[in-house]
Amino acid sequence: QKVPNWQGEVIESDYPLIQNGKVMGNVTIAFYGPYYFTDSDVAFMETLNLLLLVVSGIAIVMALTVGTIMARRISRPLSIVMETANEIAKGNYEARSKSHSTTVEIDALTDSINELAETLENQEKLRQRLTSDVAHELRTPLATLQSHMEAMIDGIWVADASRLMSCHDEIVRISQLVGDLEKLARVENEAFRGERAPVKLKQIVENQIKNFESDFYKKQSPIEFECKTEDLLMADNNQLNQVVVNLMSNALKYSPDCSPLKIRLYETSSTMVLEFEDFGYGISEADLPFIFERFYRADHSRNRTTGGAGIGLTISQAIIKGHGGKITVMSTLGKGSIFKIVLPKTSVI
């Protein structure tokens, strides 16, 4: 069958018949060229073309459908994460994204946003608590001063030496609080590097053990010092002394009588490590992440007289960070705590 537009035509070719060198005749062979199809061939190709069109259409529809479904599955968790991020930006730190995705990266992004929200929420609570604690720290001595002064002004009390000494004590308490805050601001200032000089950490610990010896003796609490390094550090002697004093003071305050304090000083390939292990009251798991925050108290019932201002560990952390190190704590409630200071050996001389 000759199909239109296929440019098929009859092609004739002549071939001579030669016998004994003589041309005996010619043979003409004719055929459709360049191709010739029967009706069955044409019907098969038309059916095949139709099937290809149908399959292509189905494939396109399926691709669009699957692509749309996949795009929604990917974009929906992202949209929820974006909404959560917007809520956090507006100050709603309790917002959390509960979406789940089969894509690992999207799940990781969701977890990161939730962790960020939790961190900001905790920081907001700490900020509010800081304001309350500062107000409480100042309110008590100021209220005492006000009542004493009013009583003396009204003539209820005589302004004698004892009354004035009581007022003086309250002023000293306020001054100490302000001094603690100034000290914290100074050590947290990035520009403050202190006076670096060669210091022996072993000597600092030994000196402070002598200073606290009588206090620990009164509680019948022995101090065990294990030292395995004699290296010197380029550091601020006063700041490192302050850290050791803070940690030993905490161990003394929050350990029962006859409870030992174990101090270990050793080195690794790249660091020097100083550990303070006490067997005191310990710190609860809920309070543990926040003990280095300013004014945070694990024992919420203690006051400044019994527990200090609550910034000793904050100052210690700032000093250690300023020396390029880190301070961590492991604690079990009712069993004790281990404070670990790690200083890099880059400052070892």
Short mmCIF file of N, CA and C in Angstrom, two decimals, residues 84-187:
data_model
loop_
_atom_site.label_atom_id
_atom_site.label_comp_id
_atom_site.label_asym_id
_atom_site.label_seq_id
_atom_site.Cartn_x
_atom_site.Cartn_y
_atom_site.Cartn_z
N THR A 84 6.08 28.56 62.76
CA THR A 84 6.66 28.49 64.11
C THR A 84 7.74 29.55 64.28
N ALA A 85 8.59 29.69 63.27
CA ALA A 85 9.66 30.70 63.34
C ALA A 85 9.07 32.11 63.45
N ASN A 86 7.99 32.36 62.73
CA ASN A 86 7.35 33.68 62.82
C ASN A 86 6.77 33.91 64.22
N GLU A 87 6.19 32.86 64.81
CA GLU A 87 5.66 33.00 66.17
C GLU A 87 6.78 33.29 67.16
N ILE A 88 7.92 32.61 66.98
CA ILE A 88 9.06 32.86 67.85
C ILE A 88 9.56 34.29 67.69
N ALA A 89 9.58 34.77 66.43
CA ALA A 89 10.03 36.14 66.17
C ALA A 89 9.10 37.15 66.83
N LYS A 90 7.82 36.79 67.01
CA LYS A 90 6.87 37.69 67.64
C LYS A 90 6.94 37.63 69.17
N GLY A 91 7.80 36.74 69.69
CA GLY A 91 7.94 36.65 71.14
C GLY A 91 7.19 35.50 71.78
N ASN A 92 6.53 34.67 70.96
CA ASN A 92 5.82 33.50 71.50
C ASN A 92 6.80 32.33 71.57
N TYR A 93 7.57 32.26 72.65
CA TYR A 93 8.61 31.24 72.77
C TYR A 93 8.06 29.87 73.13
N GLU A 94 6.75 29.78 73.38
CA GLU A 94 6.15 28.48 73.65
C GLU A 94 5.74 27.76 72.37
N ALA A 95 5.87 28.43 71.24
CA ALA A 95 5.49 27.81 69.96
C ALA A 95 6.42 26.65 69.63
N ARG A 96 5.85 25.57 69.14
CA ARG A 96 6.62 24.39 68.74
C ARG A 96 6.07 23.85 67.43
N SER A 97 6.93 23.32 66.63
CA SER A 97 6.53 22.69 65.37
C SER A 97 6.41 21.19 65.60
N LYS A 98 5.21 20.64 65.33
CA LYS A 98 4.95 19.23 65.55
C LYS A 98 4.90 18.44 64.25
N SER A 99 5.29 19.06 63.16
CA SER A 99 5.24 18.39 61.87
C SER A 99 6.36 17.36 61.75
N HIS A 100 6.09 16.31 60.98
CA HIS A 100 7.09 15.27 60.73
C HIS A 100 7.17 15.05 59.23
N SER A 101 8.36 14.75 58.79
CA SER A 101 8.58 14.55 57.36
C SER A 101 9.46 13.33 57.15
N THR A 102 9.31 12.75 55.97
CA THR A 102 10.18 11.62 55.62
C THR A 102 11.55 12.09 55.17
N THR A 103 11.70 13.40 55.02
CA THR A 103 12.99 13.97 54.62
C THR A 103 13.82 14.27 55.86
N VAL A 104 14.99 13.69 55.94
CA VAL A 104 15.83 13.82 57.13
C VAL A 104 16.19 15.27 57.38
N GLU A 105 16.52 16.00 56.32
CA GLU A 105 16.94 17.39 56.48
C GLU A 105 15.82 18.26 57.05
N ILE A 106 14.57 18.01 56.61
CA ILE A 106 13.44 18.80 57.12
C ILE A 106 13.19 18.48 58.59
N ASP A 107 13.29 17.20 58.96
CA ASP A 107 13.15 16.83 60.38
C ASP A 107 14.23 17.49 61.22
N ALA A 108 15.46 17.54 60.68
CA ALA A 108 16.56 18.18 61.41
C ALA A 108 16.29 19.67 61.59
N LEU A 109 15.73 20.31 60.54
CA LEU A 109 15.39 21.73 60.63
C LEU A 109 14.29 21.95 61.67
N THR A 110 13.29 21.08 61.68
CA THR A 110 12.21 21.19 62.67
C THR A 110 12.75 21.06 64.09
N ASP A 111 13.63 20.08 64.30
CA ASP A 111 14.22 19.89 65.64
C ASP A 111 15.03 21.11 66.04
N SER A 112 15.76 21.70 65.10
CA SER A 112 16.57 22.88 65.41
C SER A 112 15.70 24.06 65.81
N ILE A 113 14.58 24.25 65.09
CA ILE A 113 13.67 25.34 65.44
C ILE A 113 13.06 25.12 66.82
N ASN A 114 12.67 23.88 67.11
CA ASN A 114 12.10 23.59 68.43
C ASN A 114 13.12 23.80 69.54
N GLU A 115 14.37 23.39 69.29
CA GLU A 115 15.42 23.61 70.29
C GLU A 115 15.68 25.09 70.49
N LEU A 116 15.65 25.85 69.40
CA LEU A 116 15.83 27.29 69.51
C LEU A 116 14.71 27.91 70.35
N ALA A 117 13.47 27.49 70.08
CA ALA A 117 12.34 28.02 70.85
C ALA A 117 12.47 27.67 72.33
N GLU A 118 12.90 26.43 72.61
CA GLU A 118 13.06 26.02 74.01
C GLU A 118 14.15 26.82 74.69
N THR A 119 15.26 27.06 73.98
CA THR A 119 16.35 27.85 74.54
C THR A 119 15.90 29.27 74.82
N LEU A 120 15.20 29.87 73.87
CA LEU A 120 14.72 31.24 74.07
C LEU A 120 13.70 31.31 75.20
N GLU A 121 12.85 30.28 75.30
CA GLU A 121 11.87 30.26 76.39
C GLU A 121 12.57 30.19 77.74
N ASN A 122 13.61 29.33 77.82
CA ASN A 122 14.35 29.24 79.08
C ASN A 122 15.07 30.54 79.40
N GLN A 123 15.63 31.17 78.36
CA GLN A 123 16.31 32.44 78.59
C GLN A 123 15.34 33.53 79.04
N GLU A 124 14.13 33.49 78.50
CA GLU A 124 13.12 34.47 78.91
C GLU A 124 12.73 34.25 80.37
N LYS A 125 12.59 32.99 80.75
CA LYS A 125 12.27 32.69 82.15
C LYS A 125 13.40 33.14 83.07
N LEU A 126 14.63 32.90 82.62
CA LEU A 126 15.77 33.32 83.43
C LEU A 126 15.84 34.84 83.53
N ARG A 127 15.52 35.52 82.43
CA ARG A 127 15.54 36.99 82.45
C ARG A 127 14.50 37.52 83.44
N GLN A 128 13.30 36.92 83.39
CA GLN A 128 12.27 37.35 84.33
C GLN A 128 12.67 37.02 85.77
N ARG A 129 13.28 35.86 85.94
CA ARG A 129 13.73 35.49 87.28
C ARG A 129 14.86 36.41 87.74
N LEU A 130 15.75 36.79 86.81
CA LEU A 130 16.83 37.71 87.16
C LEU A 130 16.29 39.02 87.68
N THR A 131 15.29 39.56 86.99
CA THR A 131 14.67 40.82 87.44
C THR A 131 14.09 40.67 88.83
N SER A 132 13.40 39.55 89.05
CA SER A 132 12.80 39.31 90.36
C SER A 132 13.86 39.16 91.44
N ASP A 133 14.94 38.43 91.12
CA ASP A 133 15.98 38.20 92.11
C ASP A 133 16.72 39.48 92.47
N VAL A 134 17.04 40.29 91.44
CA VAL A 134 17.71 41.56 91.71
C VAL A 134 16.82 42.45 92.58
N ALA A 135 15.54 42.49 92.26
CA ALA A 135 14.62 43.29 93.06
C ALA A 135 14.57 42.78 94.50
N HIS A 136 14.59 41.44 94.64
CA HIS A 136 14.55 40.87 95.98
C HIS A 136 15.84 41.18 96.74
N GLU A 137 16.97 41.07 96.05
CA GLU A 137 18.25 41.33 96.70
C GLU A 137 18.33 42.77 97.20
N LEU A 138 17.77 43.70 96.44
CA LEU A 138 17.83 45.11 96.82
C LEU A 138 16.71 45.49 97.79
N ARG A 139 15.55 44.82 97.67
CA ARG A 139 14.40 45.22 98.47
C ARG A 139 14.65 44.99 99.95
N THR A 140 15.24 43.85 100.30
CA THR A 140 15.41 43.52 101.72
C THR A 140 16.29 44.53 102.46
N PRO A 141 17.50 44.82 102.00
CA PRO A 141 18.31 45.81 102.74
C PRO A 141 17.73 47.22 102.67
N LEU A 142 17.12 47.58 101.54
CA LEU A 142 16.53 48.91 101.44
C LEU A 142 15.34 49.06 102.38
N ALA A 143 14.52 48.01 102.47
CA ALA A 143 13.38 48.06 103.38
C ALA A 143 13.85 48.17 104.83
N THR A 144 14.92 47.44 105.16
CA THR A 144 15.47 47.52 106.51
C THR A 144 16.00 48.92 106.79
N LEU A 145 16.74 49.46 105.83
CA LEU A 145 17.26 50.82 105.99
C LEU A 145 16.13 51.82 106.17
N GLN A 146 15.10 51.69 105.34
CA GLN A 146 13.98 52.63 105.41
C GLN A 146 13.28 52.57 106.76
N SER A 147 13.02 51.36 107.24
CA SER A 147 12.32 51.22 108.52
C SER A 147 13.17 51.76 109.67
N HIS A 148 14.48 51.49 109.62
CA HIS A 148 15.36 51.98 110.69
C HIS A 148 15.44 53.51 110.68
N MET A 149 15.60 54.06 109.48
CA MET A 149 15.73 55.52 109.38
C MET A 149 14.43 56.20 109.81
N GLU A 150 13.29 55.65 109.38
CA GLU A 150 12.00 56.24 109.76
C GLU A 150 11.79 56.18 111.28
N ALA A 151 12.22 55.06 111.88
CA ALA A 151 12.06 54.93 113.33
C ALA A 151 12.92 55.95 114.07
N MET A 152 14.13 56.19 113.57
CA MET A 152 15.00 57.18 114.20
C MET A 152 14.50 58.60 113.95
N ILE A 153 13.99 58.85 112.73
CA ILE A 153 13.47 60.18 112.44
C ILE A 153 12.24 60.48 113.30
N ASP A 154 11.36 59.48 113.50
CA ASP A 154 10.15 59.69 114.30
C ASP A 154 10.43 59.68 115.79
N GLY A 155 11.64 59.41 116.16
CA GLY A 155 11.99 59.41 117.57
C GLY A 155 11.67 58.13 118.29
N ILE A 156 11.25 57.11 117.55
CA ILE A 156 10.97 55.83 118.18
C ILE A 156 12.26 55.18 118.65
N TRP A 157 13.27 55.28 117.81
CA TRP A 157 14.59 54.74 118.16
C TRP A 157 15.55 55.90 118.36
N VAL A 158 16.50 55.68 119.21
CA VAL A 158 17.58 56.64 119.40
C VAL A 158 18.69 56.33 118.41
N ALA A 159 19.17 57.34 117.75
CA ALA A 159 20.23 57.14 116.74
C ALA A 159 21.56 56.89 117.43
N ASP A 160 21.66 55.73 118.11
CA ASP A 160 22.91 55.40 118.79
C ASP A 160 23.82 54.59 117.87
N ALA A 161 24.94 54.19 118.40
CA ALA A 161 25.94 53.48 117.59
C ALA A 161 25.41 52.15 117.08
N SER A 162 24.66 51.42 117.89
CA SER A 162 24.16 50.11 117.47
C SER A 162 23.17 50.23 116.32
N ARG A 163 22.27 51.25 116.38
CA ARG A 163 21.30 51.44 115.31
C ARG A 163 22.00 51.84 114.02
N LEU A 164 22.96 52.74 114.16
CA LEU A 164 23.70 53.18 112.97
C LEU A 164 24.54 52.04 112.40
N MET A 165 25.07 51.19 113.25
CA MET A 165 25.84 50.04 112.77
C MET A 165 24.95 49.08 112.00
N SER A 166 23.70 48.91 112.43
CA SER A 166 22.76 48.05 111.71
C SER A 166 22.50 48.60 110.31
N CYS A 167 22.31 49.93 110.24
CA CYS A 167 22.12 50.56 108.92
C CYS A 167 23.36 50.41 108.07
N HIS A 168 24.52 50.52 108.70
CA HIS A 168 25.78 50.37 107.97
C HIS A 168 25.91 48.97 107.40
N ASP A 169 25.50 47.96 108.15
CA ASP A 169 25.57 46.58 107.66
C ASP A 169 24.72 46.39 106.41
N GLU A 170 23.54 47.00 106.40
CA GLU A 170 22.68 46.88 105.23
C GLU A 170 23.28 47.59 104.03
N ILE A 171 23.91 48.72 104.27
CA ILE A 171 24.58 49.43 103.17
C ILE A 171 25.73 48.59 102.63
N VAL A 172 26.45 47.92 103.52
CA VAL A 172 27.54 47.04 103.09
C VAL A 172 27.00 45.91 102.22
N ARG A 173 25.83 45.35 102.58
CA ARG A 173 25.23 44.28 101.79
C ARG A 173 24.91 44.77 100.38
N ILE A 174 24.35 45.96 100.28
CA ILE A 174 24.04 46.52 98.96
C ILE A 174 25.33 46.75 98.17
N SER A 175 26.35 47.26 98.84
CA SER A 175 27.63 47.52 98.18
C SER A 175 28.26 46.23 97.68
N GLN A 176 28.14 45.16 98.48
CA GLN A 176 28.68 43.87 98.06
C GLN A 176 27.96 43.35 96.82
N LEU A 177 26.63 43.50 96.79
CA LEU A 177 25.87 43.07 95.62
C LEU A 177 26.29 43.85 94.38
N VAL A 178 26.41 45.17 94.51
CA VAL A 178 26.85 45.98 93.38
C VAL A 178 28.27 45.60 92.97
N GLY A 179 29.12 45.32 93.97
CA GLY A 179 30.48 44.89 93.64
C GLY A 179 30.51 43.58 92.89
N ASP A 180 29.64 42.65 93.28
CA ASP A 180 29.55 41.37 92.56
C ASP A 180 29.13 41.58 91.11
N LEU A 181 28.15 42.45 90.92
CA LEU A 181 27.69 42.73 89.55
C LEU A 181 28.78 43.40 88.73
N GLU A 182 29.53 44.31 89.35
CA GLU A 182 30.63 44.97 88.64
C GLU A 182 31.71 43.96 88.27
N LYS A 183 31.99 43.04 89.18
CA LYS A 183 33.00 42.02 88.91
C LYS A 183 32.56 41.13 87.75
N LEU A 184 31.27 40.76 87.76
CA LEU A 184 30.75 39.92 86.67
C LEU A 184 30.82 40.65 85.34
N ALA A 185 30.43 41.94 85.34
CA ALA A 185 30.49 42.71 84.10
C ALA A 185 31.92 42.83 83.60
N ARG A 186 32.86 42.93 84.52
CA ARG A 186 34.25 43.09 84.11
C ARG A 186 34.81 41.82 83.47
N VAL A 187 34.54 40.67 84.11
CA VAL A 187 35.10 39.43 83.57
C VAL A 187 34.37 38.99 82.31
#
